[in-house]
Amino acid sequence: MIRISCMGGAGGVTGSSFLVESAQGKKILVDCGLFQGNKQMELRNWADWGFNPKDISTLFLTHAHIDHSGRIPKLVKDGFSGRIITSPPTAELCEIMLLDSAHIQEMDAEWQTKKNKRQSRSGVEPLYITKDAEDAIRLFSSVERDNIIQVEPGIKARLRNAGHILGSSILELWLETNGGEIKIVFSGDIGKQNQLIVKDPFEIFAADYLFIESTYGNRLHRSFDDSKAELMEAINHAVSNNEKVIIPAFAVERTQELIYILGEFQRNGKLPDIPIYIDSPLAIKATQIFRKNRKYYDDEAMAIVKEGFDPFDMHNLRFTSATKESIAINDSHGSAIVIAGNGMCTAGRIKHHLKHNLWRKGASIVIVGYQADGTTGRKIVDGARSVKIFGESVDVNAKAFTIGGFSAHADQNDLLDWVGNFRESKPRVFVIHGEQSSSKIFAEKIKSSFGFEVHIPSYRERLILKPREVISEKITVPEERKDYYKPMYNSIIDIENELNRLKKYIKKNEDNLSEETIDRLAYLLEDIKELQK
């Protein structure tokens, strides 16, 4: 039997982490994220792990966002020294994000220590320091997605594109037991269909057990066209009042998507000629990583490149790395678009911009990402008349725009479409990574739509997984066809599933098929006929 302990990302959105114990006694971890939100939630970052980090041989990281990666340096600090397996872009992004996170931990601890000393209380230690982040970065082992790898005796794995952010992955795990092999799929964070920049989520058809995120499992996003129109409305509102547009945005993916959209507005002659500031050293570094990883772009982003445009550059775009440059933004008069971190308004330069602009009636505050319960961003979304920033109460007089259509997460319909691919294998489903109301509604939708058995695990719940009915018979791929197997196929079911995926793609893109896609389809048809003899 297999044991899985839900160490985070269960019963809530942040702190994603799952401990997998194989039948052979091997322990691996799927994600190791930072808990974010209110003080009670953040205290979980300091809690005992519930296992010995030295016993973990491998950590799989689905993507770079801090709620999935942010406790890795602490894991290393506490004794972990195994491999961290992830996609190449995720490894690159984590190199900058974990160092940035360590700096924030150090600064927060220094600030709290000074505050405590004024009250004759003892100082505090940071959760981890820069050296811990540097030690963690050295453990990263990049693997390209779509290839099956042998992780440990009795454990195989494969990463698939999750379509959430650059490098984001779904994780497929095969674990051997005395009663047969078990296949477990961890969705990671699933992106919506037609997401900007990155390709759509890979469709998987077979699993015994499925762990599926439910961040937006209880709602639908606004249409993308409506969201772009609302962003233009927010810009025009501020410009008409000679005020600024303040956009709290996550440094990875959301900032780059905003640059991408603003570039489209500019090419179409819609964008007022005002400065656009990317006021986040982390987002600036992340944008450079996006620029050099073009092979992971979707067709639409590549079309812009082929037309001679850099989708992440404009003539009025300003990257403000230095603190004095950031301060100068608020000293300047007139309209501007300011994109700053962090995305939930709980830390970073965005707090300074909110302090200077939130009380201005003509300004626009644009919320474009998920806001966890208890965060400043969530309070603004919920209509608070004032919020505390740096201990000072600031009135919310600016016009707030909440634009859900830019979310990098799939909404309820997109999630259901993705889960629907598992109809034939009928996995047992665990609904995770969502607030309780969202997870509950999404779990009921899965039951009513597909008849799957569904469970919503709680924080630190331990699950026992046993072999189910065999999904498919394993076969050997013919040697002369191996060059065409990207990804590798292990069974007739796998090949048929890939055929179904391609058929869906062809139906959607029948007027724009590449020769490579047509050739791949032909070989799949040949192999299915050959293997079914």
Short mmCIF file of C-alpha atoms in Angstrom, two decimals, residues 21 47 59 71 76 91 106 109 113 131 197 213 221 253 256 285 296 311 316 444 480 507 516:
data_model
loop_
_atom_site.label_atom_id
_atom_site.label_comp_id
_atom_site.label_asym_id
_atom_site.label_seq_id
_atom_site.Cartn_x
_atom_site.Cartn_y
_atom_site.Cartn_z
CA GLU A 21 5.62 6.82 1.14
CA ALA A 47 5.62 23.96 12.62
CA LEU A 59 11.30 16.25 -4.09
CA ARG A 71 9.74 26.24 2.07
CA VAL A 76 17.33 21.93 3.19
CA ALA A 91 14.62 25.52 -11.99
CA GLU A 106 15.82 38.03 6.61
CA ALA A 109 13.07 38.94 10.94
CA THR A 113 13.61 41.96 16.08
CA LYS A 131 22.75 30.47 2.31
CA ILE A 197 2.25 32.70 -23.49
CA GLU A 213 -6.49 21.57 -7.44
CA HIS A 221 -13.74 33.57 -14.94
CA GLU A 253 3.66 34.85 -15.17
CA GLN A 256 4.67 38.96 -18.00
CA LYS A 285 14.68 38.97 -13.64
CA TYR A 296 7.96 26.86 -24.31
CA PRO A 311 6.15 40.37 -26.58
CA ASN A 316 7.46 53.27 -22.79
CA GLU A 444 -19.91 17.85 -5.78
CA GLU A 480 11.71 1.53 -34.94
CA LYS A 507 -10.91 19.52 -34.41
CA GLU A 516 4.62 17.26 -37.86
#
